[in-house]
Amino acid sequence: MTEQQLPVIVIGAGPAGLAAAAHLIEQGLEPLVLEAGETAGSAVREWSHVRLFSTWGEVTDPAAEKLLAPTGWVKPDAAAYPTGGDWAEQYLQPLADVLGERVRLGATVTGVSRVGRDRIVDADRDKQPFVVHISTADSSEQRIFACAVIDASGTWTTPSPAGGSGLAALGEKAAADRITYRVPDLKDPVVRARYAGKRTAVIGSGASAFTALAYLADLAQTDDGTGTHGVWILRRGISGSTFGGGEADQLPARGALGLAAKAAVDNGYADAVTGFRTDTIDRDGDGRLVLVGEDGQRLDPVDEVIVLTGFRPDLTFLDELRLGLDERLQAPVELAPLIDPNQHSCGTVYPHGHRELSHSEQGIYLVGMKSYGRAPTFLAMTGYEQVRSVAAAIAGDIEAADRVELTLPETGVCGGAGLFDELDATNNESDGGGCCASTTLQIGVGAPAVSGGC
């Protein structure tokens, strides 16, 4: 086959990957989506119990909707908030069904390279098609040739550890039976019994940590959850921005999520430990876990630990390609300065496309959550704009690729899954200052506001 006849390989049948396929078809290109799971949206299904804080109007892609329309698919209420399960069943699965044989399930990508060229070889490199190696469910190996590759595999399978240095804390692997790296589904009776009446540490400061804290607080207020208590572990201090934008957030459900976490602390269902970087996870004589900080501080024992410190991209199968990645975020070098959490708040990132996502290796693009590397926040609509631009660029329509066809909320590109319920909570905030030392806080009922440890 000539390179023009080869498909564009899309890695991952999640929201960004399936949208990429829809946009490639719209551009007259042939996609082949490779999904490691046995269903479309397999990663999304693993948090099917969690409600998004984006509405249906913000989590479906226009090109995908055009593909779905002839099937009689009806878009859910644009103002409603789907769960991960809703998103998978009512949108991702129908879209995969429409794409049909263009989606191959149970196909794990194990390597991507140029035909006959490892990463060292320069000669005629850009003239060679890509070769993608996969392993299938029956452990057989195959290779597929492609004119371009769009990696939309996300970061779900590679959560970050509890250790404050970016490595697993000492004892973390040995304590795996008491640690989870996902927001638990407390509606599942088995999972609920694991946390009910227990003392649980939640490590992390983003939307997932907010969700876990709110879930534990809800459990504590039920008959079978009496005694449930959270210990929120933050590596920094508590400040006015710790709980997000609150009522000022242009994504109301995201603001409500932060307020729910704040209410969990205010109402005494969780304590907050600030300025704590986990170094070691020990066990006491009863088998409970003891978190030890880098400064040697030992926290009171907990029964369970929920680690929600973010995710990181799996780049191992791209090792033979010449990727230009930022040394800190592991995001494309042109994109990294726009999303660096050290420099930017949620409201200072603007929509972007193929130019920010390009590498010196022409024809390979990391899109969706994976494009953000270790940056913690993302919106589905950002991914849809990315793949629209990338598909146009691969098709050679640079004018369309360079257009910006997305307006984001002023409060930003923060995103992900979260909890959304109507809250009767105020947006009063306690300023914890900076963090030089660990401080345990109980803010609200029965306790004064406490400043941070500096």
XYZ file of N, CA and C in Angstrom, residues 238-430:
579
model
N -3.303 25.142 53.244
C -4.652 25.485 52.793
C -4.719 26.988 52.571
N -5.154 27.381 51.382
C -5.272 28.798 51.045
C -6.645 29.044 50.444
N -6.874 30.255 49.980
C -8.170 30.594 49.407
C -8.500 29.811 48.160
N -7.490 29.266 47.480
C -7.738 28.534 46.234
C -7.766 27.027 46.425
N -7.555 26.556 47.645
C -7.473 25.114 47.877
C -8.718 24.384 47.415
N -9.894 24.981 47.643
C -11.146 24.315 47.336
C -11.710 24.735 45.982
N -10.888 25.314 45.116
C -11.339 25.691 43.792
C -12.080 27.004 43.779
N -12.861 27.224 42.703
C -13.509 28.507 42.493
C -14.807 28.707 43.236
N -15.338 27.635 43.840
C -16.583 27.779 44.589
C -17.702 28.331 43.740
N -18.459 29.248 44.297
C -19.616 29.792 43.606
C -19.232 30.665 42.414
N -17.956 31.061 42.321
C -17.519 31.893 41.205
C -17.137 31.069 39.982
N -17.073 29.757 40.105
C -16.649 28.899 38.999
C -17.708 28.896 37.911
N -17.275 29.115 36.656
C -18.223 29.092 35.545
C -18.681 27.675 35.209
N -18.022 26.680 35.751
C -18.548 25.313 35.710
C -19.118 25.046 37.105
N -20.406 25.273 37.301
C -20.976 25.244 38.656
C -20.727 23.942 39.392
N -20.776 22.817 38.690
C -20.601 21.536 39.368
C -19.186 21.372 39.889
N -18.219 21.969 39.172
C -16.842 21.904 39.658
C -16.703 22.734 40.933
N -17.324 23.899 40.948
C -17.293 24.711 42.150
C -17.979 24.027 43.310
N -19.116 23.354 43.027
C -19.845 22.647 44.072
C -19.026 21.507 44.647
N -18.220 20.885 43.806
C -17.375 19.785 44.269
C -16.380 20.264 45.317
N -15.729 21.392 45.057
C -14.801 21.951 46.040
C -15.507 22.333 47.330
N -16.711 22.880 47.198
C -17.470 23.250 48.389
C -17.881 22.018 49.191
N -18.143 20.904 48.504
C -18.487 19.669 49.211
C -17.304 19.170 50.033
N -16.101 19.276 49.481
C -14.911 18.871 50.231
C -14.692 19.799 51.423
N -14.910 21.085 51.203
C -14.755 22.042 52.298
C -15.758 21.755 53.413
N -16.993 21.408 53.025
C -18.013 21.091 54.017
C -17.630 19.853 54.817
N -16.976 18.880 54.165
C -16.554 17.677 54.877
C -15.596 18.024 56.002
N -14.705 18.975 55.748
C -13.759 19.413 56.773
C -14.453 20.309 57.795
N -15.225 21.267 57.302
C -15.908 22.203 58.200
C -16.818 21.489 59.197
N -17.463 20.434 58.745
C -18.454 19.755 59.573
C -17.862 18.605 60.389
N -16.539 18.504 60.377
C -15.886 17.546 61.256
C -15.825 16.116 60.762
N -16.153 15.891 59.495
C -16.077 14.533 58.966
C -14.681 14.207 58.438
N -13.816 15.207 58.399
C -12.437 14.988 57.962
C -11.540 16.021 58.630
N -10.314 15.622 58.918
C -9.272 16.545 59.342
C -8.344 16.783 58.158
N -7.681 17.912 58.150
C -6.719 18.204 57.092
C -5.317 18.286 57.685
N -4.388 17.580 57.088
C -2.987 17.632 57.488
C -2.224 18.296 56.350
N -1.681 19.475 56.607
C -1.020 20.234 55.550
C 0.496 20.150 55.664
N 1.148 20.435 54.541
C 2.609 20.432 54.526
C 3.187 19.064 54.814
N 2.500 18.017 54.420
C 2.934 16.651 54.730
C 3.273 15.922 53.437
N 4.512 15.490 53.337
C 4.954 14.707 52.182
C 5.294 13.300 52.650
N 4.558 12.350 52.150
C 4.681 10.978 52.624
C 6.017 10.375 52.208
N 6.723 9.819 53.187
C 8.006 9.174 52.932
C 7.915 7.659 53.102
N 7.161 7.232 54.135
C 7.089 5.813 54.479
C 5.674 5.469 54.918
N 5.250 4.261 54.609
C 3.980 3.750 55.113
C 4.291 2.502 55.934
N 4.139 2.641 57.242
C 4.397 1.537 58.177
C 3.085 0.893 58.599
N 3.200 -0.209 59.337
C 2.040 -0.830 59.978
C 2.262 -0.832 61.478
N 1.164 -0.606 62.209
C 1.295 -0.709 63.664
C 1.013 -2.152 64.091
N 0.956 -2.406 65.386
C 0.772 -3.760 65.892
C -0.547 -4.382 65.504
N -1.540 -3.555 65.174
C -2.850 -4.062 64.775
C -2.996 -4.182 63.260
N -1.918 -3.888 62.536
C -1.970 -3.973 61.087
C -2.468 -2.726 60.403
N -2.791 -1.675 61.174
C -3.236 -0.416 60.578
C -2.028 0.314 59.998
N -2.295 1.255 59.107
C -1.221 1.954 58.409
C -0.867 3.254 59.109
N 0.425 3.523 59.177
C 0.940 4.753 59.772
C 1.739 5.490 58.704
N 1.281 6.685 58.351
C 1.995 7.495 57.369
C 3.078 8.296 58.079
N 4.284 8.232 57.513
C 5.432 8.937 58.077
C 5.900 9.964 57.056
N 6.040 11.222 57.494
C 6.450 12.287 56.600
C 7.947 12.348 56.389
N 8.346 13.143 55.421
C 9.770 13.310 55.143
C 10.515 13.914 56.324
N 9.772 14.645 57.179
C 10.395 15.248 58.360
C 10.360 14.323 59.571
N 9.876 13.095 59.375
C 9.835 12.131 60.462
C 8.541 12.108 61.240
N 7.621 13.046 60.953
C 6.349 13.063 61.676
C 5.538 11.807 61.360
N 4.978 11.198 62.391
C 4.141 10.023 62.248
C 2.690 10.404 62.552
N 1.805 10.144 61.618
C 0.393 10.445 61.821
C -0.279 9.303 62.574
N -1.422 9.593 63.146
C -2.184 8.554 63.813
C -2.572 7.471 62.808
N -2.678 6.223 63.242
C -2.957 5.117 62.314
C -4.285 5.294 61.572
N -4.317 4.788 60.352
C -5.537 4.770 59.544
C -5.783 3.342 59.077
N -7.029 3.068 58.722
C -7.385 1.733 58.252
C -7.159 1.575 56.758
N -7.375 2.660 56.016
C -7.265 2.621 54.561
C -6.601 3.898 54.068
N -6.028 3.827 52.861
C -5.439 5.004 52.227
C -5.953 5.091 50.795
N -6.437 6.266 50.422
C -6.847 6.537 49.041
C -5.838 7.529 48.468
N -5.059 7.090 47.494
C -4.017 7.924 46.892
C -4.557 8.519 45.599
N -4.718 9.846 45.576
C -5.256 10.550 44.411
C -4.335 11.714 44.082
N -3.101 11.369 43.743
C -2.055 12.358 43.503
C -1.824 12.618 42.017
N -2.783 12.235 41.190
C -2.652 12.495 39.768
C -2.207 11.264 38.990
N -1.947 11.493 37.711
C -1.554 10.423 36.805
C -0.357 10.884 35.991
N 0.260 9.955 35.309
C 1.400 10.271 34.447
C 1.310 9.439 33.172
N 1.851 9.934 32.072
C 1.708 9.211 30.801
C 2.633 8.004 30.718
N 2.152 6.942 30.089
C 2.990 5.792 29.775
C 3.625 6.049 28.410
N 4.916 6.312 28.407
C 5.634 6.630 27.171
C 6.501 5.475 26.688
N 6.436 4.343 27.368
C 7.350 3.240 27.064
C 7.177 2.724 25.643
N 5.943 2.646 25.150
C 5.744 2.077 23.814
C 6.030 3.080 22.694
N 6.373 4.310 23.065
C 6.745 5.339 22.078
C 8.245 5.599 22.075
N 8.992 4.724 22.692
C 10.413 4.981 22.937
C 11.247 5.080 21.667
N 10.805 4.482 20.554
C 11.572 4.548 19.303
C 11.226 5.760 18.452
N 10.354 6.630 18.965
C 10.004 7.856 18.249
C 10.709 9.045 18.877
N 10.870 10.084 18.098
C 11.555 11.290 18.555
C 10.519 12.309 19.026
N 10.179 12.210 20.284
C 9.179 13.097 20.857
C 9.851 14.286 21.527
N 9.267 15.444 21.337
C 9.738 16.640 22.028
C 8.866 16.889 23.234
N 9.325 16.430 24.396
C 8.530 16.526 25.613
C 9.209 17.404 26.648
N 8.418 18.178 27.336
C 8.924 19.021 28.411
C 9.531 18.150 29.501
N 10.660 18.581 30.028
C 11.390 17.754 30.989
C 10.665 17.617 32.321
N 9.720 18.505 32.598
C 8.998 18.421 33.874
C 7.639 17.752 33.721
N 6.838 18.276 32.801
C 5.468 17.794 32.678
C 5.328 16.569 31.796
N 6.320 16.282 30.952
C 6.224 15.214 29.952
C 5.068 15.479 28.991
N 4.827 16.731 28.712
C 3.863 17.183 27.718
C 4.643 17.770 26.541
N 4.039 17.876 25.349
C 4.736 18.489 24.214
C 5.317 19.853 24.592
N 6.523 20.120 24.110
C 7.259 21.300 24.578
C 6.529 22.602 24.294
N 5.780 22.682 23.198
C 5.057 23.912 22.890
C 3.810 24.071 23.754
N 3.276 22.965 24.220
C 2.075 23.008 25.044
C 2.402 23.226 26.517
N 3.500 22.675 26.967
C 3.821 22.663 28.400
C 3.753 24.037 29.062
N 4.325 25.102 28.457
C 4.256 26.405 29.146
C 2.836 26.922 29.331
N 1.912 26.435 28.525
C 0.532 26.907 28.605
C -0.245 26.243 29.731
N 0.228 25.085 30.192
C -0.532 24.296 31.170
C 0.250 24.048 32.449
N 1.449 24.595 32.550
C 2.310 24.343 33.707
C 1.622 24.816 34.983
N 1.281 23.903 35.903
C 0.589 24.325 37.120
C 1.442 25.190 38.037
N 2.758 25.225 37.804
C 3.610 26.116 38.575
C 3.429 27.575 38.151
N 2.901 27.771 36.936
C 2.804 29.116 36.384
C 1.367 29.566 36.133
N 0.480 28.621 35.919
C -0.850 28.986 35.444
C -1.941 28.554 36.402
N -2.956 29.397 36.503
C -4.193 29.004 37.155
C -5.090 28.403 36.079
N -6.251 27.918 36.507
C -7.146 27.292 35.541
C -7.598 28.256 34.460
N -7.637 29.539 34.757
C -8.203 30.485 33.819
C -7.234 31.065 32.813
N -5.983 30.593 32.793
C -5.004 31.219 31.909
C -4.537 30.286 30.796
N -5.272 29.222 30.516
C -4.946 28.319 29.421
C -5.942 28.549 28.294
N -5.447 28.653 27.066
C -6.365 28.880 25.961
C -6.400 27.652 25.049
N -7.437 27.518 24.210
C -7.532 26.367 23.308
C -6.320 26.280 22.398
N -5.985 25.078 21.998
C -4.780 24.857 21.215
C -5.007 23.684 20.269
N -4.067 23.517 19.320
C -4.243 22.477 18.313
C -2.945 21.857 17.869
N -2.869 21.569 16.570
C -1.783 20.734 16.048
C -0.410 21.352 16.247
N -0.290 22.662 16.201
C 1.041 23.261 16.325
C 1.625 23.032 17.712
N 0.815 23.177 18.735
C 1.296 22.945 20.100
C 1.501 21.462 20.390
N 0.897 20.601 19.577
C 0.959 19.165 19.816
C 1.952 18.446 18.909
N 2.632 19.192 18.056
C 3.556 18.580 17.100
C 4.899 18.229 17.739
N 5.602 17.301 17.091
C 6.939 16.882 17.508
C 7.869 16.939 16.307
N 9.160 16.823 16.566
C 10.103 16.771 15.450
C 9.832 15.543 14.579
N 9.313 14.488 15.177
C 8.861 13.316 14.427
C 7.501 13.637 13.838
N 7.459 13.918 12.535
C 6.217 14.331 11.903
C 5.209 13.183 11.873
N 3.948 13.510 12.170
C 2.889 12.527 12.026
C 2.505 11.803 13.295
N 3.139 12.113 14.421
C 2.758 11.524 15.698
C 2.212 12.625 16.592
N 1.060 12.387 17.190
C 0.435 13.377 18.063
C -0.046 12.692 19.333
N 0.245 13.301 20.471
C -0.346 12.908 21.746
C -1.498 13.858 22.013
N -2.694 13.317 22.219
C -3.881 14.157 22.397
C -4.630 13.733 23.648
N -5.636 14.520 23.996
C -6.430 14.209 25.166
C -5.617 14.360 26.440
N -6.011 13.624 27.469
C -5.342 13.729 28.760
C -3.854 13.427 28.647
N -3.477 12.530 27.738
C -2.066 12.175 27.616
C -1.229 13.370 27.162
N -1.814 14.261 26.385
C -1.064 15.424 25.913
C -0.658 16.334 27.055
N -1.377 16.270 28.166
C -1.069 17.126 29.304
C 0.011 16.537 30.201
N 0.502 15.333 29.877
C 1.573 14.741 30.671
C 1.165 14.602 32.124
N 1.927 15.250 32.998
C 1.631 15.179 34.434
C 0.806 16.359 34.930
N 0.436 17.260 34.035
C -0.437 18.358 34.461
C -1.768 17.769 34.899
N -2.377 18.302 35.947
C -3.458 17.575 36.616
C -4.857 17.773 36.085
N -5.074 18.696 35.160
C -6.459 19.049 34.854
C -6.718 19.079 33.361
N -7.943 18.711 32.966
C -8.268 18.608 31.542
C -9.779 18.632 31.368
N -10.230 19.158 30.245
C -11.644 19.133 29.890
C -11.834 18.341 28.603
N -12.919 17.598 28.507
C -13.203 16.841 27.288
C -13.255 17.759 26.075
N -13.854 18.936 26.236
C -13.981 19.837 25.093
C -12.612 20.299 24.585
N -11.628 20.355 25.463
C -10.273 20.678 25.021
C -9.746 19.569 24.123
N -9.974 18.315 24.523
C -9.541 17.191 23.709
C -10.226 17.158 22.357
N -11.507 17.497 22.311
C -12.226 17.500 21.040
C -11.662 18.555 20.086
N -11.303 19.707 20.630
C -10.687 20.736 19.785
C -9.310 20.276 19.305
N -8.567 19.614 20.157
C -7.259 19.085 19.757
C -7.392 18.157 18.550
N -8.285 17.174 18.649
C -8.355 16.172 17.583
C -8.954 16.746 16.307
N -9.837 17.730 16.442
C -10.327 18.397 15.229
C -9.179 19.024 14.469
N -8.328 19.768 15.185
C -7.181 20.431 14.567
C -6.178 19.418 14.018
N -5.884 18.383 14.779
C -4.909 17.377 14.350
C -5.390 16.639 13.102
N -6.662 16.256 13.059
C -7.196 15.562 11.884
C -7.084 16.434 10.642
N -7.389 17.721 10.791
C -7.264 18.642 9.655
C -5.812 18.751 9.209
N -4.879 18.803 10.158
C -3.464 18.905 9.823
C -2.985 17.661 9.085
N -3.387 16.484 9.545
C -2.984 15.242 8.874
C -3.531 15.212 7.452
N -4.745 15.748 7.272
C -5.352 15.787 5.942
C -4.747 16.869 5.056
N -3.904 17.736 5.616
C -3.273 18.791 4.837
C -4.052 20.086 4.791
N -5.144 20.194 5.526
C -5.939 21.425 5.561
C -5.429 22.283 6.720
N -4.317 22.970 6.499
C -3.672 23.723 7.568
C -4.505 24.925 7.984
N -5.250 25.495 7.049
C -6.101 26.633 7.411
C -7.123 26.216 8.464
N -7.779 25.071 8.241
C -8.750 24.581 9.217
C -8.052 24.161 10.506
N -6.875 23.576 10.375
C -6.135 23.116 11.554
C -5.743 24.276 12.450
N -5.484 25.428 11.858
C -5.039 26.586 12.630
C -6.194 27.373 13.247
N -7.420 27.124 12.800
C -8.552 27.851 13.362
C -8.815 27.397 14.795
N -9.282 28.326 15.613
C -9.731 27.986 16.967
C -11.246 27.960 16.949
N -11.822 26.786 17.227
C -13.267 26.629 17.167
C -13.836 26.263 18.537
N -13.242 26.823 19.569
C -13.671 26.495 20.923
C -13.520 27.704 21.820
N -14.524 27.942 22.634
C -14.445 28.959 23.679
C -14.590 28.256 25.016
N -13.558 28.343 25.841
C -13.575 27.683 27.147
C -14.124 28.619 28.220
N -14.653 28.053 29.301
C -15.059 28.903 30.432
C -13.876 29.695 30.950
N -14.135 30.899 31.408
C -13.040 31.742 31.896
C -12.335 31.121 33.093
N -13.033 30.259 33.803
C -12.402 29.608 34.940
C -11.581 28.419 34.514
N -11.535 28.125 33.221
C -10.422 27.370 32.761
C -10.566 26.027 32.134
N -9.416 25.380 32.074
C -9.266 24.100 31.430
C -9.192 23.012 32.483
N -9.542 23.331 33.716
C -9.577 22.294 34.731
C -10.707 21.344 34.398
N -10.530 20.091 34.664
C -11.584 19.156 34.349
C -11.339 17.793 34.926
N -12.203 16.868 34.576
C -12.096 15.518 35.085
C -13.412 15.093 35.676
N -13.390 14.036 36.419
C -14.619 13.515 36.996
C -14.787 14.039 38.403
N -16.018 14.221 38.813
C -16.241 14.729 40.152
C -17.629 14.427 40.667
N -17.938 14.966 41.799
C -19.236 14.801 42.452
C -20.037 16.069 42.212
N -21.328 15.934 41.955
C -22.146 17.146 41.860
C -23.495 16.908 42.494
N -23.744 17.615 43.538
C -25.045 17.642 44.178
C -25.296 19.078 44.594
N -26.546 19.431 44.743
C -26.871 20.760 45.234
C -26.349 20.911 46.651
N -25.636 21.995 46.891
C -25.035 22.201 48.205
C -25.606 23.443 48.858
N -25.874 23.338 50.138
C -26.268 24.504 50.922
C -25.065 24.904 51.749
N -24.037 25.419 51.055
C -22.769 25.704 51.731
C -22.319 27.107 51.358
N -21.639 27.752 52.267
C -21.090 29.063 51.979
C -19.699 28.916 51.416
N -19.156 30.018 50.936
C -17.834 29.970 50.327
C -16.813 30.675 51.205
N -17.030 30.654 52.535
C -16.035 31.228 53.429
C -14.780 30.378 53.394
N -13.631 31.017 53.440
C -12.393 30.270 53.288
C -11.429 30.623 54.402
N -10.678 29.634 54.813
C -9.629 29.846 55.799
C -8.297 29.867 55.087
